[in-house]
PDB file of C-alpha atoms in Angstrom:
ATOM      1  CA  MET B   1     -50.637  38.344  -1.801  1.00 55.00           C
ATOM      2  CA  SER B   2     -52.469  38.888   1.527  1.00 62.00           C
ATOM      3  CA  ASP B   3     -55.930  40.495   1.925  1.00 76.00           C
ATOM      4  CA  THR B   4     -54.943  41.875   5.296  1.00 73.00           C
ATOM      5  CA  LYS B   5     -54.413  45.589   5.273  1.00 63.00           C
ATOM      6  CA  GLN B   6     -51.051  46.811   6.480  1.00 57.00           C
ATOM      7  CA  ASN B   7     -49.522  50.185   7.238  1.00 54.00           C
ATOM      8  CA  THR B   8     -47.992  51.637   4.114  1.00 50.00           C
ATOM      9  CA  ALA B   9     -45.413  53.691   5.886  1.00 65.00           C
ATOM     10  CA  CYS B  10     -43.063  52.224   8.368  1.00 67.00           C
ATOM     11  CA  TRP B  11     -40.611  55.005   9.137  1.00 80.00           C
ATOM     12  CA  PHE B  12     -39.627  58.438   8.157  1.00 88.00           C
ATOM     13  CA  GLU B  13     -36.517  60.692   8.211  1.00 86.00           C
ATOM     14  CA  ILE B  14     -36.432  64.369   8.106  1.00 93.00           C
ATOM     15  CA  ALA B  15     -33.211  66.087   7.156  1.00 92.00           C
ATOM     16  CA  VAL B  16     -32.435  69.225   9.183  1.00 94.00           C
ATOM     17  CA  SER B  17     -29.524  71.710   9.025  1.00 94.00           C
ATOM     18  CA  ASP B  18     -29.225  72.188  12.761  1.00 96.00           C
ATOM     19  CA  ILE B  19     -30.115  69.236  14.942  1.00 96.00           C
ATOM     20  CA  GLU B  20     -30.589  71.120  18.126  1.00 96.00           C
ATOM     21  CA  ALA B  21     -32.741  73.911  16.581  1.00 97.00           C
ATOM     22  CA  ALA B  22     -34.887  71.088  14.935  1.00 96.00           C
ATOM     23  CA  ARG B  23     -35.114  69.270  18.256  1.00 96.00           C
ATOM     24  CA  GLN B  24     -36.461  72.444  19.864  1.00 97.00           C
ATOM     25  CA  PHE B  25     -38.897  73.063  17.035  1.00 97.00           C
ATOM     26  CA  TYR B  26     -40.379  69.658  16.951  1.00 96.00           C
ATOM     27  CA  SER B  27     -40.435  69.498  20.806  1.00 96.00           C
ATOM     28  CA  ALA B  28     -42.453  72.749  20.790  1.00 97.00           C
ATOM     29  CA  ILE B  29     -44.995  71.770  18.118  1.00 95.00           C
ATOM     30  CA  LEU B  30     -45.497  68.130  19.440  1.00 93.00           C
ATOM     31  CA  GLN B  31     -45.498  69.250  23.103  1.00 94.00           C
ATOM     32  CA  GLN B  32     -43.084  66.487  24.182  1.00 92.00           C
ATOM     33  CA  GLU B  33     -39.492  66.460  25.151  1.00 93.00           C
ATOM     34  CA  LEU B  34     -37.352  65.049  22.334  1.00 95.00           C
ATOM     35  CA  THR B  35     -33.763  64.111  22.964  1.00 91.00           C
ATOM     36  CA  VAL B  36     -30.653  63.670  20.775  1.00 94.00           C
ATOM     37  CA  ASP B  37     -29.566  59.924  20.326  1.00 92.00           C
ATOM     38  CA  ASN B  38     -25.925  59.698  19.604  1.00 93.00           C
ATOM     39  CA  SER B  39     -25.844  55.828  19.376  1.00 89.00           C
ATOM     40  CA  GLY B  40     -25.618  55.622  15.537  1.00 83.00           C
ATOM     41  CA  PRO B  41     -23.339  56.904  12.949  1.00 85.00           C
ATOM     42  CA  ASN B  42     -24.804  60.436  13.354  1.00 89.00           C
ATOM     43  CA  PRO B  43     -26.937  62.214  15.912  1.00 94.00           C
ATOM     44  CA  MET B  44     -30.588  61.599  15.558  1.00 94.00           C
ATOM     45  CA  VAL B  45     -33.658  63.020  17.346  1.00 96.00           C
ATOM     46  CA  MET B  46     -36.141  60.151  17.627  1.00 91.00           C
ATOM     47  CA  LEU B  47     -39.872  60.724  16.787  1.00 90.00           C
ATOM     48  CA  ASP B  48     -41.271  57.631  18.274  1.00 79.00           C
ATOM     49  CA  PHE B  49     -44.909  56.438  18.492  1.00 74.00           C
ATOM     50  CA  ASN B  50     -46.852  55.034  21.404  1.00 73.00           C
ATOM     51  CA  ASP B  51     -46.785  51.306  21.539  1.00 73.00           C
ATOM     52  CA  ASP B  52     -50.458  51.189  22.461  1.00 77.00           C
ATOM     53  CA  THR B  53     -51.713  52.847  19.269  1.00 71.00           C
ATOM     54  CA  PRO B  54     -51.007  52.163  15.650  1.00 70.00           C
ATOM     55  CA  GLY B  55     -48.475  54.536  14.076  1.00 73.00           C
ATOM     56  CA  ILE B  56     -44.996  54.964  12.641  1.00 81.00           C
ATOM     57  CA  GLY B  57     -41.760  56.356  14.067  1.00 81.00           C
ATOM     58  CA  GLY B  58     -39.027  58.333  12.457  1.00 87.00           C
ATOM     59  CA  HIS B  59     -36.187  60.619  13.190  1.00 89.00           C
ATOM     60  CA  LEU B  60     -34.556  63.949  12.419  1.00 94.00           C
ATOM     61  CA  TYR B  61     -30.911  63.767  11.137  1.00 91.00           C
ATOM     62  CA  PRO B  62     -28.226  66.188   9.947  1.00 93.00           C
ATOM     63  CA  GLY B  63     -28.598  66.387   6.228  1.00 89.00           C
ATOM     64  CA  LYS B  64     -29.561  68.531   3.372  1.00 87.00           C
ATOM     65  CA  PRO B  65     -33.225  69.781   3.764  1.00 83.00           C
ATOM     66  CA  SER B  66     -35.306  70.128   0.584  1.00 78.00           C
ATOM     67  CA  ARG B  67     -38.346  72.419  -0.024  1.00 75.00           C
ATOM     68  CA  GLU B  68     -39.465  69.887  -2.643  1.00 75.00           C
ATOM     69  CA  GLY B  69     -39.373  66.713  -0.488  1.00 78.00           C
ATOM     70  CA  SER B  70     -42.158  64.526   0.818  1.00 79.00           C
ATOM     71  CA  THR B  71     -44.736  65.762   3.228  1.00 84.00           C
ATOM     72  CA  ILE B  72     -44.736  64.035   6.590  1.00 87.00           C
ATOM     73  CA  HIS B  73     -47.997  64.115   8.480  1.00 88.00           C
ATOM     74  CA  LEU B  74     -47.677  64.347  12.309  1.00 89.00           C
ATOM     75  CA  VAL B  75     -50.644  63.821  14.665  1.00 86.00           C
ATOM     76  CA  VAL B  76     -51.611  66.574  17.148  1.00 88.00           C
ATOM     77  CA  HIS B  77     -53.758  65.936  20.209  1.00 84.00           C
ATOM     78  CA  ASP B  78     -55.279  69.228  20.826  1.00 90.00           C
ATOM     79  CA  ASP B  79     -56.941  71.583  18.304  1.00 93.00           C
ATOM     80  CA  LEU B  80     -55.270  72.636  15.028  1.00 96.00           C
ATOM     81  CA  ASP B  81     -55.382  76.375  15.897  1.00 97.00           C
ATOM     82  CA  LYS B  82     -53.118  75.702  18.886  1.00 96.00           C
ATOM     83  CA  ALA B  83     -50.855  73.607  16.586  1.00 95.00           C
ATOM     84  CA  ARG B  84     -50.748  76.435  14.069  1.00 97.00           C
ATOM     85  CA  ASP B  85     -49.782  78.935  16.840  1.00 97.00           C
ATOM     86  CA  ARG B  86     -46.941  76.576  17.956  1.00 96.00           C
ATOM     87  CA  ILE B  87     -45.515  76.244  14.428  1.00 97.00           C
ATOM     88  CA  LYS B  88     -45.322  79.959  14.108  1.00 97.00           C
ATOM     89  CA  ALA B  89     -43.998  80.544  17.622  1.00 97.00           C
ATOM     90  CA  ALA B  90     -41.230  77.921  17.000  1.00 97.00           C
ATOM     91  CA  GLY B  91     -40.046  79.526  13.736  1.00 97.00           C
ATOM     92  CA  GLY B  92     -42.045  77.621  11.091  1.00 97.00           C
ATOM     93  CA  GLU B  93     -44.565  78.632   8.456  1.00 97.00           C
ATOM     94  CA  VAL B  94     -48.259  77.779   8.068  1.00 98.00           C
ATOM     95  CA  GLU B  95     -49.228  77.188   4.424  1.00 95.00           C
ATOM     96  CA  SER B  96     -52.906  76.411   4.443  1.00 95.00           C
ATOM     97  CA  PRO B  97     -56.147  76.588   6.311  1.00 96.00           C
ATOM     98  CA  ASP B  98     -57.594  73.372   7.815  1.00 96.00           C
ATOM     99  CA  ILE B  99     -58.516  70.694   5.322  1.00 92.00           C
ATOM    100  CA  GLN B 100     -61.206  68.195   6.198  1.00 93.00           C
ATOM    101  CA  ILE B 101     -60.968  64.535   5.198  1.00 87.00           C
ATOM    102  CA  PRO B 102     -63.083  61.636   6.441  1.00 86.00           C
ATOM    103  CA  PRO B 103     -60.740  60.505   9.401  1.00 85.00           C
ATOM    104  CA  GLY B 104     -60.067  64.063  10.536  1.00 88.00           C
ATOM    105  CA  SER B 105     -58.534  67.436   9.525  1.00 92.00           C
ATOM    106  CA  PHE B 106     -55.106  68.852   8.825  1.00 91.00           C
ATOM    107  CA  PHE B 107     -53.189  71.785   7.559  1.00 95.00           C
ATOM    108  CA  TYR B 108     -49.924  72.211   5.767  1.00 92.00           C
ATOM    109  CA  GLY B 109     -46.923  73.923   7.158  1.00 95.00           C
ATOM    110  CA  ARG B 110     -43.076  73.993   7.052  1.00 94.00           C
ATOM    111  CA  ASP B 111     -40.379  73.652   9.608  1.00 94.00           C
ATOM    112  CA  PRO B 112     -37.535  76.236   9.752  1.00 95.00           C
ATOM    113  CA  ASP B 113     -35.520  74.167   7.194  1.00 92.00           C
ATOM    114  CA  GLY B 114     -38.394  74.188   4.624  1.00 91.00           C
ATOM    115  CA  ASN B 115     -39.516  70.576   5.159  1.00 90.00           C
ATOM    116  CA  SER B 116     -43.251  70.169   4.355  1.00 89.00           C
ATOM    117  CA  LEU B 117     -45.454  69.060   7.179  1.00 90.00           C
ATOM    118  CA  GLY B 118     -49.038  68.059   7.609  1.00 90.00           C
ATOM    119  CA  LEU B 119     -50.344  68.601  11.159  1.00 90.00           C
ATOM    120  CA  PHE B 120     -53.193  66.142  11.555  1.00 88.00           C
ATOM    121  CA  LYS B 121     -56.021  65.817  14.126  1.00 89.00           C
ATOM    122  CA  PHE B 122     -58.191  62.684  14.161  1.00 86.00           C
ATOM    123  CA  GLY B 123     -61.918  63.044  14.449  1.00 85.00           C
ATOM    124  CA  GLY B 124     -64.379  65.904  13.467  1.00 62.00           C
TER     125      GLY B 124
END
């Protein structure tokens, strides 16, 4: 067993009922253009990470969304109030006020399919 710390998460998938509507929602809240990738057995919208900073990637895929699934935490680069506004404007729900933890703060929300999200901002 190694004493070197490693990332616990390495990838994530979010099931969505409408891939195009989900692409638009996540593009809006993350403020980046996301595209549909048709190279695999089903269409996916890739949620990549910047190679210059630590992180994990994932994708959206056509599947059966669950209101009881895992919570995926996504990083936002502006303030959480603006992220909260984007979630509402894009058809999602906000479920909590900001929650402070040592590395930053976050709030809970849901996408239009009911998937649980944490929108996270590093720092104070």
